[in-house]
Amino acid sequence: QVQLVESGGGLVQAGGSLRLSCAASGRTFSPYHLGWFRQAPGKEREFVARISQTSVSTGNADFVKGRFTISRDNAKNTVSLQMNSLKPEDTAVYYCAGDDRPVRSSRVDDWDYWGQGTQVTVSS
């Protein structure tokens, strides 16, 4: 069983940056896909970004628009999300997720493993 633990959330002013990190443990290899989702109060959890095992394939939600960059370090079993030009509407709990399948998906139900989440608050 894979455990995912996020870190790096916090409070930042609009236009600022934050870097989220997620450490995977529980087995010797990380899930094929690692990604980030977010959930704002009163809204459904939504896809943010994903990255494949070799980092060759990445995918981002439209609202990212070049502001966020996902990366992974397989040697350390970590995935990171660099978030720049943050907006108040980016305020949410951000969840790290893992999917063992090589098929790319942005659907919440397709992902196998989830972290506890880390709060990101962007003030205006």
mmCIF file of N, CA and C in Angstrom:
data_model
loop_
_atom_site.group_PDB
_atom_site.id
_atom_site.type_symbol
_atom_site.label_atom_id
_atom_site.label_comp_id
_atom_site.label_asym_id
_atom_site.label_seq_id
_atom_site.Cartn_x
_atom_site.Cartn_y
_atom_site.Cartn_z
ATOM 1 N N GLN A 1 0.835 -1.183 0.000
ATOM 2 C CA GLN A 1 0.000 0.000 0.000
ATOM 3 C C GLN A 1 0.885 1.254 0.000
ATOM 4 N N VAL A 2 0.521 2.200 -0.804
ATOM 5 C CA VAL A 2 1.286 3.438 -0.940
ATOM 6 C C VAL A 2 0.724 4.500 -0.013
ATOM 7 N N GLN A 3 1.612 5.153 0.706
ATOM 8 C CA GLN A 3 1.207 6.317 1.512
ATOM 9 C C GLN A 3 1.784 7.578 0.871
ATOM 10 N N LEU A 4 0.967 8.613 0.842
ATOM 11 C CA LEU A 4 1.373 9.894 0.275
ATOM 12 C C LEU A 4 1.212 10.973 1.335
ATOM 13 N N VAL A 5 2.258 11.769 1.515
ATOM 14 C CA VAL A 5 2.225 12.826 2.521
ATOM 15 C C VAL A 5 2.645 14.144 1.871
ATOM 16 N N GLU A 6 1.735 15.118 1.916
ATOM 17 C CA GLU A 6 1.999 16.424 1.311
ATOM 18 C C GLU A 6 2.621 17.379 2.320
ATOM 19 N N SER A 7 3.311 18.366 1.803
ATOM 20 C CA SER A 7 3.844 19.445 2.624
ATOM 21 C C SER A 7 3.982 20.686 1.749
ATOM 22 N N GLY A 8 4.118 21.837 2.395
ATOM 23 C CA GLY A 8 4.390 23.050 1.649
ATOM 24 C C GLY A 8 3.248 24.021 1.496
ATOM 25 N N GLY A 9 2.067 23.668 1.980
ATOM 26 C CA GLY A 9 0.956 24.595 1.871
ATOM 27 C C GLY A 9 1.141 25.786 2.808
ATOM 28 N N GLY A 10 0.239 26.746 2.685
ATOM 29 C CA GLY A 10 0.308 27.908 3.552
ATOM 30 C C GLY A 10 -0.478 29.073 3.005
ATOM 31 N N LEU A 11 -0.206 30.233 3.570
ATOM 32 C CA LEU A 11 -0.894 31.474 3.197
ATOM 33 C C LEU A 11 0.062 32.331 2.369
ATOM 34 N N VAL A 12 -0.429 32.830 1.254
ATOM 35 C CA VAL A 12 0.394 33.664 0.383
ATOM 36 C C VAL A 12 -0.483 34.741 -0.234
ATOM 37 N N GLN A 13 0.115 35.858 -0.553
ATOM 38 C CA GLN A 13 -0.631 36.925 -1.201
ATOM 39 C C GLN A 13 -0.775 36.641 -2.690
ATOM 40 N N ALA A 14 -1.795 37.215 -3.276
ATOM 41 C CA ALA A 14 -2.006 37.065 -4.710
ATOM 42 C C ALA A 14 -0.759 37.505 -5.474
ATOM 43 N N GLY A 15 -0.407 36.726 -6.474
ATOM 44 C CA GLY A 15 0.794 36.991 -7.238
ATOM 45 C C GLY A 15 2.023 36.276 -6.715
ATOM 46 N N GLY A 16 1.910 35.707 -5.534
ATOM 47 C CA GLY A 16 3.032 35.016 -4.915
ATOM 48 C C GLY A 16 3.174 33.584 -5.392
ATOM 49 N N SER A 17 4.113 32.879 -4.764
ATOM 50 C CA SER A 17 4.429 31.512 -5.157
ATOM 51 C C SER A 17 4.447 30.588 -3.948
ATOM 52 N N LEU A 18 4.165 29.331 -4.210
ATOM 53 C CA LEU A 18 4.299 28.272 -3.226
ATOM 54 C C LEU A 18 4.780 27.023 -3.942
ATOM 55 N N ARG A 19 5.487 26.199 -3.205
ATOM 56 C CA ARG A 19 5.922 24.917 -3.744
ATOM 57 C C ARG A 19 5.399 23.813 -2.845
ATOM 58 N N LEU A 20 4.582 22.954 -3.411
ATOM 59 C CA LEU A 20 4.058 21.798 -2.690
ATOM 60 C C LEU A 20 4.925 20.580 -2.990
ATOM 61 N N SER A 21 5.106 19.755 -1.982
ATOM 62 C CA SER A 21 5.840 18.516 -2.162
ATOM 63 C C SER A 21 5.038 17.358 -1.612
ATOM 64 N N CYS A 22 5.306 16.189 -2.146
ATOM 65 C CA CYS A 22 4.600 14.986 -1.709
ATOM 66 C C CYS A 22 5.594 13.839 -1.707
ATOM 67 N N ALA A 23 5.654 13.139 -0.592
ATOM 68 C CA ALA A 23 6.544 11.996 -0.463
ATOM 69 C C ALA A 23 5.733 10.709 -0.465
ATOM 70 N N ALA A 24 6.150 9.770 -1.302
ATOM 71 C CA ALA A 24 5.491 8.472 -1.391
ATOM 72 C C ALA A 24 6.301 7.428 -0.644
ATOM 73 N N SER A 25 5.613 6.564 0.072
ATOM 74 C CA SER A 25 6.285 5.484 0.798
ATOM 75 C C SER A 25 5.390 4.254 0.804
ATOM 76 N N GLY A 26 5.926 3.160 1.281
ATOM 77 C CA GLY A 26 5.138 1.938 1.390
ATOM 78 C C GLY A 26 5.561 0.843 0.449
ATOM 79 N N ARG A 27 6.306 1.195 -0.604
ATOM 80 C CA ARG A 27 6.877 0.176 -1.488
ATOM 81 C C ARG A 27 8.071 0.805 -2.204
ATOM 82 N N THR A 28 8.820 -0.001 -2.910
ATOM 83 C CA THR A 28 10.096 0.471 -3.463
ATOM 84 C C THR A 28 9.937 1.356 -4.696
ATOM 85 N N PHE A 29 8.809 1.270 -5.374
ATOM 86 C CA PHE A 29 8.630 2.086 -6.570
ATOM 87 C C PHE A 29 7.378 2.947 -6.430
ATOM 88 N N SER A 30 7.439 4.127 -7.013
ATOM 89 C CA SER A 30 6.305 5.049 -6.949
ATOM 90 C C SER A 30 5.234 4.654 -7.955
ATOM 91 N N PRO A 31 4.024 5.107 -7.765
ATOM 92 C CA PRO A 31 2.977 4.872 -8.754
ATOM 93 C C PRO A 31 3.376 5.383 -10.135
ATOM 94 N N TYR A 32 2.811 4.788 -11.177
ATOM 95 C CA TYR A 32 3.154 5.187 -12.548
ATOM 96 C C TYR A 32 2.890 6.675 -12.758
ATOM 97 N N HIS A 33 1.699 7.108 -12.390
ATOM 98 C CA HIS A 33 1.386 8.532 -12.465
ATOM 99 C C HIS A 33 1.330 9.107 -11.049
ATOM 100 N N LEU A 34 1.884 10.277 -10.893
ATOM 101 C CA LEU A 34 1.693 11.067 -9.678
ATOM 102 C C LEU A 34 1.058 12.378 -10.096
ATOM 103 N N GLY A 35 0.211 12.894 -9.238
ATOM 104 C CA GLY A 35 -0.483 14.102 -9.644
ATOM 105 C C GLY A 35 -0.979 14.904 -8.463
ATOM 106 N N TRP A 36 -1.618 16.006 -8.810
ATOM 107 C CA TRP A 36 -2.204 16.901 -7.809
ATOM 108 C C TRP A 36 -3.643 17.221 -8.188
ATOM 109 N N PHE A 37 -4.488 17.209 -7.189
ATOM 110 C CA PHE A 37 -5.869 17.635 -7.306
ATOM 111 C C PHE A 37 -6.092 18.705 -6.244
ATOM 112 N N ARG A 38 -7.208 19.400 -6.356
ATOM 113 C CA ARG A 38 -7.538 20.385 -5.324
ATOM 114 C C ARG A 38 -9.035 20.413 -5.101
ATOM 115 N N GLN A 39 -9.408 20.853 -3.909
ATOM 116 C CA GLN A 39 -10.824 20.956 -3.574
ATOM 117 C C GLN A 39 -11.056 22.228 -2.776
ATOM 118 N N ALA A 40 -11.839 23.116 -3.348
ATOM 119 C CA ALA A 40 -12.213 24.351 -2.679
ATOM 120 C C ALA A 40 -13.494 24.115 -1.882
ATOM 121 N N PRO A 41 -13.748 24.928 -0.866
ATOM 122 C CA PRO A 41 -14.963 24.752 -0.060
ATOM 123 C C PRO A 41 -16.220 24.762 -0.919
ATOM 124 N N GLY A 42 -17.062 23.772 -0.738
ATOM 125 C CA GLY A 42 -18.311 23.698 -1.461
ATOM 126 C C GLY A 42 -18.197 23.226 -2.890
ATOM 127 N N LYS A 43 -17.003 22.848 -3.313
ATOM 128 C CA LYS A 43 -16.802 22.413 -4.699
ATOM 129 C C LYS A 43 -16.273 20.982 -4.727
ATOM 130 N N GLU A 44 -16.379 20.380 -5.886
ATOM 131 C CA GLU A 44 -15.857 19.035 -6.052
ATOM 132 C C GLU A 44 -14.340 19.068 -6.242
ATOM 133 N N ARG A 45 -13.740 17.954 -5.924
ATOM 134 C CA ARG A 45 -12.300 17.827 -6.130
ATOM 135 C C ARG A 45 -12.010 17.865 -7.634
ATOM 136 N N GLU A 46 -10.980 18.607 -8.017
ATOM 137 C CA GLU A 46 -10.680 18.752 -9.430
ATOM 138 C C GLU A 46 -9.196 18.509 -9.713
ATOM 139 N N PHE A 47 -8.949 18.067 -10.918
ATOM 140 C CA PHE A 47 -7.604 17.763 -11.386
ATOM 141 C C PHE A 47 -6.799 19.049 -11.560
ATOM 142 N N VAL A 48 -5.522 18.975 -11.169
ATOM 143 C CA VAL A 48 -4.619 20.103 -11.359
ATOM 144 C C VAL A 48 -3.506 19.736 -12.350
ATOM 145 N N ALA A 49 -2.768 18.662 -12.047
ATOM 146 C CA ALA A 49 -1.641 18.286 -12.899
ATOM 147 C C ALA A 49 -1.259 16.842 -12.629
ATOM 148 N N ARG A 50 -0.606 16.213 -13.590
ATOM 149 C CA ARG A 50 -0.110 14.851 -13.429
ATOM 150 C C ARG A 50 1.214 14.719 -14.176
ATOM 151 N N ILE A 51 1.976 13.700 -13.787
ATOM 152 C CA ILE A 51 3.253 13.438 -14.432
ATOM 153 C C ILE A 51 3.472 11.942 -14.462
ATOM 154 N N SER A 52 4.005 11.449 -15.568
ATOM 155 C CA SER A 52 4.216 10.016 -15.719
ATOM 156 C C SER A 52 5.499 9.585 -15.022
ATOM 157 N N GLN A 53 5.701 8.296 -14.981
ATOM 158 C CA GLN A 53 6.827 7.732 -14.240
ATOM 159 C C GLN A 53 8.173 8.236 -14.748
ATOM 160 N N THR A 54 8.308 8.407 -16.044
ATOM 161 C CA THR A 54 9.578 8.864 -16.610
ATOM 162 C C THR A 54 9.636 10.375 -16.785
ATOM 163 N N SER A 55 8.571 11.050 -16.353
ATOM 164 C CA SER A 55 8.453 12.509 -16.489
ATOM 165 C C SER A 55 8.339 12.973 -17.941
ATOM 166 N N VAL A 56 8.196 12.041 -18.867
ATOM 167 C CA VAL A 56 8.058 12.413 -20.272
ATOM 168 C C VAL A 56 6.689 13.028 -20.535
ATOM 169 N N SER A 57 5.673 12.470 -19.897
ATOM 170 C CA SER A 57 4.308 12.933 -20.136
ATOM 171 C C SER A 57 3.804 13.707 -18.931
ATOM 172 N N THR A 58 3.326 14.918 -19.171
ATOM 173 C CA THR A 58 2.679 15.700 -18.126
ATOM 174 C C THR A 58 1.353 16.215 -18.654
ATOM 175 N N GLY A 59 0.469 16.549 -17.739
ATOM 176 C CA GLY A 59 -0.815 17.113 -18.123
ATOM 177 C C GLY A 59 -1.244 18.124 -17.086
ATOM 178 N N ASN A 60 -1.861 19.190 -17.550
ATOM 179 C CA ASN A 60 -2.305 20.248 -16.648
ATOM 180 C C ASN A 60 -3.749 20.626 -16.947
ATOM 181 N N ALA A 61 -4.442 21.063 -15.924
ATOM 182 C CA ALA A 61 -5.782 21.615 -16.123
ATOM 183 C C ALA A 61 -5.661 22.954 -16.847
ATOM 184 N N ASP A 62 -6.713 23.332 -17.518
ATOM 185 C CA ASP A 62 -6.684 24.583 -18.288
ATOM 186 C C ASP A 62 -6.391 25.792 -17.402
ATOM 187 N N PHE A 63 -6.898 25.788 -16.180
ATOM 188 C CA PHE A 63 -6.734 26.968 -15.333
ATOM 189 C C PHE A 63 -5.283 27.168 -14.886
ATOM 190 N N VAL A 64 -4.443 26.144 -15.064
ATOM 191 C CA VAL A 64 -3.034 26.283 -14.704
ATOM 192 C C VAL A 64 -2.367 27.313 -15.606
ATOM 193 N N LYS A 65 -2.607 27.227 -16.904
ATOM 194 C CA LYS A 65 -2.160 28.219 -17.896
ATOM 195 C C LYS A 65 -0.722 28.635 -17.712
ATOM 196 N N GLY A 66 0.160 27.655 -17.544
ATOM 197 C CA GLY A 66 1.581 27.956 -17.448
ATOM 198 C C GLY A 66 2.039 28.465 -16.099
ATOM 199 N N ARG A 67 1.138 28.566 -15.132
ATOM 200 C CA ARG A 67 1.520 29.085 -13.822
ATOM 201 C C ARG A 67 2.112 28.009 -12.917
ATOM 202 N N PHE A 68 1.669 26.767 -13.092
ATOM 203 C CA PHE A 68 2.098 25.672 -12.226
ATOM 204 C C PHE A 68 2.993 24.717 -13.010
ATOM 205 N N THR A 69 3.981 24.150 -12.330
ATOM 206 C CA THR A 69 4.864 23.161 -12.938
ATOM 207 C C THR A 69 4.975 21.953 -12.032
ATOM 208 N N ILE A 70 4.690 20.791 -12.592
ATOM 209 C CA ILE A 70 4.812 19.557 -11.827
ATOM 210 C C ILE A 70 6.121 18.870 -12.173
ATOM 211 N N SER A 71 6.735 18.252 -11.177
ATOM 212 C CA SER A 71 7.974 17.514 -11.401
ATOM 213 C C SER A 71 8.042 16.361 -10.411
ATOM 214 N N ARG A 72 8.878 15.376 -10.706
ATOM 215 C CA ARG A 72 9.031 14.249 -9.791
ATOM 216 C C ARG A 72 10.484 13.808 -9.739
ATOM 217 N N ASP A 73 10.833 13.229 -8.616
ATOM 218 C CA ASP A 73 12.170 12.675 -8.396
ATOM 219 C C ASP A 73 11.979 11.232 -7.968
ATOM 220 N N ASN A 74 12.178 10.315 -8.881
ATOM 221 C CA ASN A 74 11.930 8.900 -8.572
ATOM 222 C C ASN A 74 12.931 8.347 -7.559
ATOM 223 N N ALA A 75 14.117 8.892 -7.545
ATOM 224 C CA ALA A 75 15.103 8.421 -6.577
ATOM 225 C C ALA A 75 14.665 8.723 -5.150
ATOM 226 N N LYS A 76 13.944 9.820 -4.993
ATOM 227 C CA LYS A 76 13.461 10.211 -3.669
ATOM 228 C C LYS A 76 11.984 9.883 -3.468
ATOM 229 N N ASN A 77 11.339 9.352 -4.512
ATOM 230 C CA ASN A 77 9.906 9.051 -4.445
ATOM 231 C C ASN A 77 9.083 10.279 -4.066
ATOM 232 N N THR A 78 9.363 11.371 -4.728
ATOM 233 C CA THR A 78 8.648 12.610 -4.442
ATOM 234 C C THR A 78 8.088 13.227 -5.725
ATOM 235 N N VAL A 79 7.039 14.001 -5.546
ATOM 236 C CA VAL A 79 6.472 14.795 -6.626
ATOM 237 C C VAL A 79 6.245 16.198 -6.071
ATOM 238 N N SER A 80 6.484 17.203 -6.887
ATOM 239 C CA SER A 80 6.351 18.587 -6.451
ATOM 240 C C SER A 80 5.466 19.363 -7.408
ATOM 241 N N LEU A 81 4.898 20.418 -6.884
ATOM 242 C CA LEU A 81 4.086 21.329 -7.691
ATOM 243 C C LEU A 81 4.537 22.748 -7.371
ATOM 244 N N GLN A 82 5.202 23.363 -8.312
ATOM 245 C CA GLN A 82 5.610 24.754 -8.177
ATOM 246 C C GLN A 82 4.474 25.626 -8.689
ATOM 247 N N MET A 83 3.959 26.477 -7.820
ATOM 248 C CA MET A 83 2.824 27.315 -8.173
ATOM 249 C C MET A 83 3.241 28.779 -8.141
ATOM 250 N N ASN A 84 3.157 29.431 -9.280
ATOM 251 C CA ASN A 84 3.503 30.837 -9.400
ATOM 252 C C ASN A 84 2.271 31.650 -9.780
ATOM 253 N N SER A 85 2.376 32.954 -9.621
ATOM 254 C CA SER A 85 1.281 33.860 -9.987
ATOM 255 C C SER A 85 -0.041 33.392 -9.386
ATOM 256 N N LEU A 86 -0.021 33.080 -8.130
ATOM 257 C CA LEU A 86 -1.213 32.550 -7.472
ATOM 258 C C LEU A 86 -2.327 33.577 -7.402
ATOM 259 N N LYS A 87 -3.544 33.070 -7.502
ATOM 260 C CA LYS A 87 -4.744 33.905 -7.478
ATOM 261 C C LYS A 87 -5.617 33.480 -6.303
ATOM 262 N N PRO A 88 -6.479 34.355 -5.812
ATOM 263 C CA PRO A 88 -7.386 33.968 -4.723
ATOM 264 C C PRO A 88 -8.216 32.733 -5.062
ATOM 265 N N GLU A 89 -8.569 32.562 -6.322
ATOM 266 C CA GLU A 89 -9.362 31.398 -6.715
ATOM 267 C C GLU A 89 -8.568 30.091 -6.689
ATOM 268 N N ASP A 90 -7.269 30.176 -6.439
ATOM 269 C CA ASP A 90 -6.464 28.965 -6.259
ATOM 270 C C ASP A 90 -6.562 28.433 -4.827
ATOM 271 N N THR A 91 -7.231 29.164 -3.961
ATOM 272 C CA THR A 91 -7.395 28.728 -2.582
ATOM 273 C C THR A 91 -8.160 27.409 -2.525
ATOM 274 N N ALA A 92 -7.556 26.422 -1.885
ATOM 275 C CA ALA A 92 -8.151 25.082 -1.824
ATOM 276 C C ALA A 92 -7.257 24.183 -0.981
ATOM 277 N N VAL A 93 -7.769 23.014 -0.681
ATOM 278 C CA VAL A 93 -6.927 21.947 -0.143
ATOM 279 C C VAL A 93 -6.354 21.197 -1.338
ATOM 280 N N TYR A 94 -5.062 21.058 -1.373
ATOM 281 C CA TYR A 94 -4.385 20.392 -2.481
ATOM 282 C C TYR A 94 -3.995 18.976 -2.057
ATOM 283 N N TYR A 95 -4.359 18.018 -2.901
ATOM 284 C CA TYR A 95 -4.129 16.613 -2.610
ATOM 285 C C TYR A 95 -3.135 16.015 -3.601
ATOM 286 N N CYS A 96 -2.202 15.279 -3.066
ATOM 287 C CA CYS A 96 -1.312 14.477 -3.878
ATOM 288 C C CYS A 96 -2.011 13.148 -4.183
ATOM 289 N N ALA A 97 -1.819 12.636 -5.373
ATOM 290 C CA ALA A 97 -2.479 11.396 -5.759
ATOM 291 C C ALA A 97 -1.551 10.521 -6.582
ATOM 292 N N GLY A 98 -1.816 9.223 -6.545
ATOM 293 C CA GLY A 98 -1.027 8.273 -7.311
ATOM 294 C C GLY A 98 -1.922 7.292 -8.046
ATOM 295 N N ASP A 99 -1.480 6.915 -9.217
ATOM 296 C CA ASP A 99 -2.248 5.995 -10.057
ATOM 297 C C ASP A 99 -1.273 4.986 -10.651
ATOM 298 N N ASP A 100 -1.522 3.710 -10.425
ATOM 299 C CA ASP A 100 -0.615 2.679 -10.911
ATOM 300 C C ASP A 100 -0.771 2.392 -12.395
ATOM 301 N N ARG A 101 -1.836 2.841 -13.012
ATOM 302 C CA ARG A 101 -2.076 2.524 -14.414
ATOM 303 C C ARG A 101 -1.307 3.478 -15.322
ATOM 304 N N PRO A 102 -0.836 3.003 -16.460
ATOM 305 C CA PRO A 102 -0.144 3.879 -17.413
ATOM 306 C C PRO A 102 -1.089 4.749 -18.233
ATOM 307 N N VAL A 103 -2.385 4.583 -18.044
ATOM 308 C CA VAL A 103 -3.366 5.365 -18.795
ATOM 309 C C VAL A 103 -3.526 6.724 -18.138
ATOM 310 N N ARG A 104 -3.443 7.782 -18.927
ATOM 311 C CA ARG A 104 -3.587 9.127 -18.383
ATOM 312 C C ARG A 104 -5.046 9.421 -18.061
ATOM 313 N N SER A 105 -5.269 9.978 -16.873
ATOM 314 C CA SER A 105 -6.631 10.294 -16.477
ATOM 315 C C SER A 105 -6.641 11.502 -15.565
ATOM 316 N N SER A 106 -7.680 12.303 -15.683
ATOM 317 C CA SER A 106 -7.888 13.429 -14.786
ATOM 318 C C SER A 106 -9.111 13.209 -13.901
ATOM 319 N N ARG A 107 -9.663 11.998 -13.940
ATOM 320 C CA ARG A 107 -10.844 11.681 -13.153
ATOM 321 C C ARG A 107 -10.452 11.234 -11.757
ATOM 322 N N VAL A 108 -11.077 11.799 -10.765
ATOM 323 C CA VAL A 108 -10.777 11.473 -9.370
ATOM 324 C C VAL A 108 -10.902 9.975 -9.126
ATOM 325 N N ASP A 109 -11.935 9.373 -9.654
ATOM 326 C CA ASP A 109 -12.207 7.957 -9.375
ATOM 327 C C ASP A 109 -11.157 7.016 -9.954
ATOM 328 N N ASP A 110 -10.366 7.474 -10.893
ATOM 329 C CA ASP A 110 -9.367 6.610 -11.520
ATOM 330 C C ASP A 110 -8.075 6.513 -10.714
ATOM 331 N N TRP A 111 -7.899 7.361 -9.729
ATOM 332 C CA TRP A 111 -6.633 7.405 -9.009
ATOM 333 C C TRP A 111 -6.712 6.516 -7.770
ATOM 334 N N ASP A 112 -5.606 5.800 -7.523
ATOM 335 C CA ASP A 112 -5.613 4.758 -6.501
ATOM 336 C C ASP A 112 -5.266 5.243 -5.102
ATOM 337 N N TYR A 113 -4.372 6.209 -5.000
ATOM 338 C CA TYR A 113 -3.835 6.592 -3.699
ATOM 339 C C TYR A 113 -3.977 8.102 -3.498
ATOM 340 N N TRP A 114 -4.206 8.468 -2.235
ATOM 341 C CA TRP A 114 -4.425 9.884 -1.925
ATOM 342 C C TRP A 114 -3.712 10.263 -0.643
ATOM 343 N N GLY A 115 -3.194 11.490 -0.634
ATOM 344 C CA GLY A 115 -2.666 12.033 0.596
ATOM 345 C C GLY A 115 -3.765 12.689 1.398
ATOM 346 N N GLN A 116 -3.381 13.236 2.544
ATOM 347 C CA GLN A 116 -4.354 13.862 3.444
ATOM 348 C C GLN A 116 -4.722 15.266 2.999
ATOM 349 N N GLY A 117 -3.890 15.875 2.202
ATOM 350 C CA GLY A 117 -4.162 17.220 1.707
ATOM 351 C C GLY A 117 -3.400 18.280 2.482
ATOM 352 N N THR A 118 -3.127 19.383 1.806
ATOM 353 C CA THR A 118 -2.469 20.525 2.428
ATOM 354 C C THR A 118 -3.191 21.800 1.991
ATOM 355 N N GLN A 119 -3.435 22.687 2.936
ATOM 356 C CA GLN A 119 -4.221 23.888 2.653
ATOM 357 C C GLN A 119 -3.360 24.953 1.982
ATOM 358 N N VAL A 120 -3.890 25.501 0.916
ATOM 359 C CA VAL A 120 -3.283 26.658 0.244
ATOM 360 C C VAL A 120 -4.304 27.782 0.277
ATOM 361 N N THR A 121 -3.905 28.909 0.842
ATOM 362 C CA THR A 121 -4.792 30.068 0.923
ATOM 363 C C THR A 121 -4.094 31.252 0.269
ATOM 364 N N VAL A 122 -4.776 31.849 -0.695
ATOM 365 C CA VAL A 122 -4.230 32.996 -1.415
ATOM 366 C C VAL A 122 -5.086 34.205 -1.088
ATOM 367 N N SER A 123 -4.481 35.195 -0.473
ATOM 368 C CA SER A 123 -5.223 36.395 -0.091
ATOM 369 C C SER A 123 -5.124 37.453 -1.191
ATOM 370 N N SER A 124 -6.180 38.253 -1.277
ATOM 371 C CA SER A 124 -6.223 39.276 -2.334
ATOM 372 C C SER A 124 -5.626 40.585 -1.858
#
